PDB file of C-alpha atoms and ligand atoms in Angstrom:
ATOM      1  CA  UNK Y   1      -3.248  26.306   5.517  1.00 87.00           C
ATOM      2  CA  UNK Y   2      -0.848  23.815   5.755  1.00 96.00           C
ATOM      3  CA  UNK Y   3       3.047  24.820   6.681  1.00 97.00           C
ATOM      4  CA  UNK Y   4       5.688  24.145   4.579  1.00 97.00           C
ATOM      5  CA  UNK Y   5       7.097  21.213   6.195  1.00 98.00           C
ATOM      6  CA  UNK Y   6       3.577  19.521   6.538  1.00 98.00           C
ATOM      7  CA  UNK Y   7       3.076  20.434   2.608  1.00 98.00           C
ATOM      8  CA  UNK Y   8       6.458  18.708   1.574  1.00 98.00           C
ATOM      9  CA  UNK Y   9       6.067  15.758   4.206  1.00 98.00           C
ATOM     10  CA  UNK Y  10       2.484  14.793   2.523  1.00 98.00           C
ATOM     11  CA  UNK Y  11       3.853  15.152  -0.946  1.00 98.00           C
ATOM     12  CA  UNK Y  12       6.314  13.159  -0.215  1.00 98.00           C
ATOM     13  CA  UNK Y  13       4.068  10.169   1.404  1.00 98.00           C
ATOM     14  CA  UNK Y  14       2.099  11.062  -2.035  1.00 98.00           C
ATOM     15  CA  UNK Y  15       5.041   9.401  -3.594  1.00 98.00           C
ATOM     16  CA  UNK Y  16       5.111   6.799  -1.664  1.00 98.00           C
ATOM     17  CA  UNK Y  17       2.191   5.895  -2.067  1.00 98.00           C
ATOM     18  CA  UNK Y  18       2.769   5.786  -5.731  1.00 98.00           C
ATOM     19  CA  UNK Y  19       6.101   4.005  -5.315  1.00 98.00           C
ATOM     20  CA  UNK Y  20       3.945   1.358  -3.331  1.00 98.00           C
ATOM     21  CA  UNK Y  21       1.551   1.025  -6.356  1.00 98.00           C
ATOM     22  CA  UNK Y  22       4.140   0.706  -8.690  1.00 98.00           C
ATOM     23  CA  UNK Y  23       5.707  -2.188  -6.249  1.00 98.00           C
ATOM     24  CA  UNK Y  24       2.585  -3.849  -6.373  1.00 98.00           C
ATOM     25  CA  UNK Y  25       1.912  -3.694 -10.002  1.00 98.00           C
ATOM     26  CA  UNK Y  26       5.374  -4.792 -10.768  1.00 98.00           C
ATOM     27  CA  UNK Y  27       4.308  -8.437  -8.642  1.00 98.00           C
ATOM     28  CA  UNK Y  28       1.042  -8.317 -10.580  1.00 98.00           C
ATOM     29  CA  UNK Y  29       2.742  -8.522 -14.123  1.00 98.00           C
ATOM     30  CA  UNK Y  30       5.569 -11.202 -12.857  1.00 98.00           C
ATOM     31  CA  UNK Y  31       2.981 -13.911 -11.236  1.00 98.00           C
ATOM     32  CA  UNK Y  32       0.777 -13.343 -14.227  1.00 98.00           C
ATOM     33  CA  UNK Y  33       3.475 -14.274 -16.604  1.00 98.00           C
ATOM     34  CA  UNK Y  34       4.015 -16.952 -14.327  1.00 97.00           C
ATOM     35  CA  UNK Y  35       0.562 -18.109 -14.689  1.00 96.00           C
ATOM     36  CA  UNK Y  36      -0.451 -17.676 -11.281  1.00 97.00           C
ATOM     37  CA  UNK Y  37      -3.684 -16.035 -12.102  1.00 98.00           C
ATOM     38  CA  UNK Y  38      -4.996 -15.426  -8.374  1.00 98.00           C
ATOM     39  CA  UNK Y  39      -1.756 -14.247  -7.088  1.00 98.00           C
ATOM     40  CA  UNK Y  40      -1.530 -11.593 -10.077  1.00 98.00           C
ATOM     41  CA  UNK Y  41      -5.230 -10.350  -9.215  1.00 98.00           C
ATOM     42  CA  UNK Y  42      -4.670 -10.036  -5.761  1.00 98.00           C
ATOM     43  CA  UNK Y  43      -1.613  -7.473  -6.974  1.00 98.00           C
ATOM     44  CA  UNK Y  44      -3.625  -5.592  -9.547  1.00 98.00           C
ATOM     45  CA  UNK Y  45      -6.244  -4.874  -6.690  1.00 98.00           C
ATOM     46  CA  UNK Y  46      -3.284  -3.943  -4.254  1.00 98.00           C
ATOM     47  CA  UNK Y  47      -2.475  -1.154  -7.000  1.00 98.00           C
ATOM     48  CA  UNK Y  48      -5.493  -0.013  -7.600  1.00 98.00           C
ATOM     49  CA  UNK Y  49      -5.425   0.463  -3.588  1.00 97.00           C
ATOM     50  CA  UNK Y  50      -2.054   2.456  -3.529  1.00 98.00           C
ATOM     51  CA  UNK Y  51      -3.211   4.657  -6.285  1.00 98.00           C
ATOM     52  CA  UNK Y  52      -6.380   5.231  -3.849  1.00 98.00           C
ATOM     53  CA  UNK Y  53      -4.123   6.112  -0.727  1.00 98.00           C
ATOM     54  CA  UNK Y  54      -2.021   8.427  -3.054  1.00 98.00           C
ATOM     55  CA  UNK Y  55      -5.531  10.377  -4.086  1.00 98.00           C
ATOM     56  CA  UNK Y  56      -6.781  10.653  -0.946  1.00 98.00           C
ATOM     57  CA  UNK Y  57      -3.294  12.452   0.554  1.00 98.00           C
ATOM     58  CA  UNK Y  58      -3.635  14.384  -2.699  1.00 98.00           C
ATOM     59  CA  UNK Y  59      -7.340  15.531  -2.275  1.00 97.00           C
ATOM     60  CA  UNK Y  60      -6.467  16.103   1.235  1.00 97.00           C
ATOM     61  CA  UNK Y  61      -3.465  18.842   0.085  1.00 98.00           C
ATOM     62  CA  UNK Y  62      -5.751  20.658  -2.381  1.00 97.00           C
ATOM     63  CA  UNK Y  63      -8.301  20.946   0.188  1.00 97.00           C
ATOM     64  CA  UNK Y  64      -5.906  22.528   2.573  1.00 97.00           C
ATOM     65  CA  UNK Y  65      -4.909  25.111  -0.410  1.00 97.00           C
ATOM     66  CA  UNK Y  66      -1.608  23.190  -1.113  1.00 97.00           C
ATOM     67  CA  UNK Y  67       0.344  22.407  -3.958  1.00 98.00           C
ATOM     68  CA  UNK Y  68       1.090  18.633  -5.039  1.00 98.00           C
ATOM     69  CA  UNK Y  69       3.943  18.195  -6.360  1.00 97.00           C
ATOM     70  CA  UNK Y  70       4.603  15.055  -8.393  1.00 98.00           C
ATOM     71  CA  UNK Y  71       7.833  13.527  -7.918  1.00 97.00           C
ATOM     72  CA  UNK Y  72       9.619  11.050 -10.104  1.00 98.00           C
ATOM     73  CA  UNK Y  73       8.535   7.236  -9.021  1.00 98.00           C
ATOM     74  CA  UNK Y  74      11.523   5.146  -8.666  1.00 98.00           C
ATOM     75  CA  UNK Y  75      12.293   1.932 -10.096  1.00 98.00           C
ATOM     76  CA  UNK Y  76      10.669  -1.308  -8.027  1.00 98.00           C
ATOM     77  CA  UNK Y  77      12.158  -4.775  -8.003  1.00 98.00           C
ATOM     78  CA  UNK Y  78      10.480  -7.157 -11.519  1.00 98.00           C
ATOM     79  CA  UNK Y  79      10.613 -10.594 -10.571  1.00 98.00           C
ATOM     80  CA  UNK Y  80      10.134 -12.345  -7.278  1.00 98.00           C
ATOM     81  CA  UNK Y  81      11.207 -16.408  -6.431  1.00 97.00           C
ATOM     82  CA  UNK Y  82       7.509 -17.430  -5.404  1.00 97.00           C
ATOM     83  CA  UNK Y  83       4.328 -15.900  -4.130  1.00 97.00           C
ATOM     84  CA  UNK Y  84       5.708 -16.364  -0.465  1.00 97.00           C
ATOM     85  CA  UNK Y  85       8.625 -14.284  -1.134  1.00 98.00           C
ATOM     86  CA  UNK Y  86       6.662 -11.708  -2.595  1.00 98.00           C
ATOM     87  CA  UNK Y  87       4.510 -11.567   0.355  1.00 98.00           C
ATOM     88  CA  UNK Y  88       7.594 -11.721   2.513  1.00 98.00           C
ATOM     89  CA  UNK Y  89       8.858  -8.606   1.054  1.00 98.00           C
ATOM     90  CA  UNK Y  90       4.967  -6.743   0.849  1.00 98.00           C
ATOM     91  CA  UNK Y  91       4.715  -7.260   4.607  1.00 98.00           C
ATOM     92  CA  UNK Y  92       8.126  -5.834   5.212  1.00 98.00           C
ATOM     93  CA  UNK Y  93       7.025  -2.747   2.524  1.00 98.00           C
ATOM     94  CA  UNK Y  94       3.707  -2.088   4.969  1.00 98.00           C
ATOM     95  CA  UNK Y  95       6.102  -2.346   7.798  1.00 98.00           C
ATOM     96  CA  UNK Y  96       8.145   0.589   6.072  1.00 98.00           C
ATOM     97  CA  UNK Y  97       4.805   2.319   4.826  1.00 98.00           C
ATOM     98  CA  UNK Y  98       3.797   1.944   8.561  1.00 98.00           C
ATOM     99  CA  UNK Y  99       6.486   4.048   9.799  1.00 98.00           C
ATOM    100  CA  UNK Y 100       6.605   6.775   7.248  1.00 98.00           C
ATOM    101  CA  UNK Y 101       2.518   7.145   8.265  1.00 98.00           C
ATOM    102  CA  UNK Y 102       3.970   7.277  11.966  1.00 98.00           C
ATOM    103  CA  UNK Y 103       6.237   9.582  11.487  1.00 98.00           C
ATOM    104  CA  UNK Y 104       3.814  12.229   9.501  1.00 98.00           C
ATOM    105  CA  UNK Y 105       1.784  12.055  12.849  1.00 98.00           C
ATOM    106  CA  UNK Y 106       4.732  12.641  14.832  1.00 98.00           C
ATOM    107  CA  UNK Y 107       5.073  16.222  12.504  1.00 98.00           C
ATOM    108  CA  UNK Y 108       1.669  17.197  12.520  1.00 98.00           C
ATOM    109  CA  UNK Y 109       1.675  17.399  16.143  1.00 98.00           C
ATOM    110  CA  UNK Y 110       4.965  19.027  16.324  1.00 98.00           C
ATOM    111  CA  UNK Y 111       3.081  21.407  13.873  1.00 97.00           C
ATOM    112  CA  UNK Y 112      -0.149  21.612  15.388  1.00 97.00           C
ATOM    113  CA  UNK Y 113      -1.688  20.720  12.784  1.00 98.00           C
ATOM    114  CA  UNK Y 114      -5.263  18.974  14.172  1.00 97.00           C
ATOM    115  CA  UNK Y 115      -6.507  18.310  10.893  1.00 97.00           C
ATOM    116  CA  UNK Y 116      -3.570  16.611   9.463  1.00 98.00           C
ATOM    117  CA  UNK Y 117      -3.351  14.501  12.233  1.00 98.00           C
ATOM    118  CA  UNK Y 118      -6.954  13.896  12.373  1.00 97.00           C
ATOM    119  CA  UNK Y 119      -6.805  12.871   8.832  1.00 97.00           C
ATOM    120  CA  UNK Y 120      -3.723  10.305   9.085  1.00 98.00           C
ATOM    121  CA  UNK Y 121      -5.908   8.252  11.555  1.00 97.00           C
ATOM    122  CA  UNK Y 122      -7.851   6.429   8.466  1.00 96.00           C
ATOM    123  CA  UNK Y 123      -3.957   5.444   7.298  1.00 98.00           C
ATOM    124  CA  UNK Y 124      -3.125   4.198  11.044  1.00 98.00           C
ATOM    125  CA  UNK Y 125      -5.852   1.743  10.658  1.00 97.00           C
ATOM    126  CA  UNK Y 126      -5.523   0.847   7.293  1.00 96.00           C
ATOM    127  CA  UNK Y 127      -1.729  -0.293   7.821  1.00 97.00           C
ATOM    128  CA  UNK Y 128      -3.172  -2.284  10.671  1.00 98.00           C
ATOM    129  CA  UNK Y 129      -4.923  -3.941   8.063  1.00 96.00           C
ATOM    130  CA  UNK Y 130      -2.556  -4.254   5.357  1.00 97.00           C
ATOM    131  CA  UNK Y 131       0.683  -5.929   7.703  1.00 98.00           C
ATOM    132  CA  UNK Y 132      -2.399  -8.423   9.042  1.00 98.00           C
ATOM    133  CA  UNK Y 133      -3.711  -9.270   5.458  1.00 98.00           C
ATOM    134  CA  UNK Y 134      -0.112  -9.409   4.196  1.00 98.00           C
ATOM    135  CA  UNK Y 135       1.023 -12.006   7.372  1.00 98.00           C
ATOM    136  CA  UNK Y 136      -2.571 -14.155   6.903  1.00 98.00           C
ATOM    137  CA  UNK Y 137      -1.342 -14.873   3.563  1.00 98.00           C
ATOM    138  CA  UNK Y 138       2.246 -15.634   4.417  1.00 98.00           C
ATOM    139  CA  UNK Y 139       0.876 -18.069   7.213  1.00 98.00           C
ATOM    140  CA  UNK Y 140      -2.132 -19.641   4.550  1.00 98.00           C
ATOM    141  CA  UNK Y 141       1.604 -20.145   2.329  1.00 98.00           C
ATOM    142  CA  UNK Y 142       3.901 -21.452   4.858  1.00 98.00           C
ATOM    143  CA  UNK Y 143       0.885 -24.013   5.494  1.00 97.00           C
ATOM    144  CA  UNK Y 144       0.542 -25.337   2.075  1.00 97.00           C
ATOM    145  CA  UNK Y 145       4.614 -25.394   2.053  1.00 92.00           C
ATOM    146  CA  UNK Y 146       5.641 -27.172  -1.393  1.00 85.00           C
ATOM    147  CA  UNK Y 147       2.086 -28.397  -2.317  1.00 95.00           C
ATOM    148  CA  UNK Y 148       1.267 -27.809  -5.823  1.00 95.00           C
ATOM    149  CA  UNK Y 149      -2.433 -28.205  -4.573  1.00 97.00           C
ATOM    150  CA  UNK Y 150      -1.862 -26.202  -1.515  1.00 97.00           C
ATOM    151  CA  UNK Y 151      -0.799 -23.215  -4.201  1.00 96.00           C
ATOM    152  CA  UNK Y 152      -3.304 -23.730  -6.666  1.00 97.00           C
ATOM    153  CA  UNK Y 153      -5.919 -23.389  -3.638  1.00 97.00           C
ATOM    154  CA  UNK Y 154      -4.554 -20.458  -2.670  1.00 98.00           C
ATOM    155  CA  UNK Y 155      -4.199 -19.015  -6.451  1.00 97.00           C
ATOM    156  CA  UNK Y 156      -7.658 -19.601  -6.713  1.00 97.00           C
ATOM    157  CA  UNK Y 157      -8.466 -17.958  -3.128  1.00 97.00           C
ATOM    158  CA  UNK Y 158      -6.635 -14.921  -4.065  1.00 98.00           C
ATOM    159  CA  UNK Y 159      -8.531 -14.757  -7.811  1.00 98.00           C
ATOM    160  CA  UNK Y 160     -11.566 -13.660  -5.963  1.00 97.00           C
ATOM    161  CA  UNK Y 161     -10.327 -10.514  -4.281  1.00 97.00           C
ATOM    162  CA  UNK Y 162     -12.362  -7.409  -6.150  1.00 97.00           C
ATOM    163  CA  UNK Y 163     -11.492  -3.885  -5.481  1.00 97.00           C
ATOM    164  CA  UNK Y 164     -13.725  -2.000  -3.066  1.00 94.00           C
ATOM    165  CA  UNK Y 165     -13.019   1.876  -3.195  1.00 94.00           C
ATOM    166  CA  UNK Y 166     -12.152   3.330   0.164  1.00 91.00           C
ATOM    167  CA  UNK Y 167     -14.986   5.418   1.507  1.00 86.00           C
ATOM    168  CA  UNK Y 168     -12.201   7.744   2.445  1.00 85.00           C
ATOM    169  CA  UNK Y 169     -12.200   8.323  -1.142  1.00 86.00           C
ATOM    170  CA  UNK Y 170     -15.542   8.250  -2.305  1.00 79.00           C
ATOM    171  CA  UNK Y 171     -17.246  10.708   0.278  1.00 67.00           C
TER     172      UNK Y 171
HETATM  173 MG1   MG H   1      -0.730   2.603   1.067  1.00 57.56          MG
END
């Protein structure tokens, strides 16, 4: 059983999760109008992600005998200056995402709640992986600089990123 605060804390990070999505999805649609094929794929797989993350808290409530709640999602920025500046500001989002993850382990121990706790390690690591995936692609950008090539490398780098399920999810 989880307690009350744990309950609302975890539908809350539901929501963020789904916020993060959204965020994602938003920089999917803008580089593909743009034409920048690789960048909007690596997006679309980055919201297919979120949506994971925001099942697996989900899955996790039910099987505790809690109630999700779905909240409203609100509105994410639509148009970014150039694929650097939207990984600029994704790397600063995991940052965020980072802390809200810390902070829900902070509460279930205050709560002694072992399971929750147990549970949130999968997200520890995963933001690991997210802020160093999100800063290896700011560096590969910075390198390139202004080069058309440089970019259209890179497009066609990111165009080859295919969504894996997490395992978290599929066991
Ligand atoms: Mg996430």
């Amino acid at each position: 059983m989880l307690s009350e605060k744990m309950e609302k804390a975890l539908n809350a990070q539901v929501n963020a999760e789904f916020w993060s999505a959204y965020l994602y999805l938003s920089m999917s649609v803008d580089f593909a109008a743009k034409g920048m094929k690789g960048v909007a794929n690596w997006f679309a797989i980055q919201f297919q992600e979120e949506q994971a993350h925001a099942q697996i808290f989900m899955n996790y409530v039910l099987s505790r005998g809690g109630k999700v709640t779905l909240a409203p999602i609100e509105a994410v920025p639509t148009t970014w200056d150039s694929p650097l500046a939207a990984f600029e500001a994704t790397l600063a989002h995991e940052q965020k995402v980072t802390a809200l993850i810390n902070d829900l382990c902070h509460l279930a121990e205050a709560e002694k709640d072992f399971a929750t706790a147990n549970k949130l390690i999968w997200f520890v690591n995963e933001q690991v992986e997210e802020e160093e995936t999100a800063q290896g692609i700011i560096d590969s950008l910075k390198m390139v600089d202004d080069s058309k090539m440089g970019l259209y490398m890179i497009d066609k780098e990111l165009a080859a990123r295919t969504y894996v399920a997490p395992a978290e999810l599929t066991a």
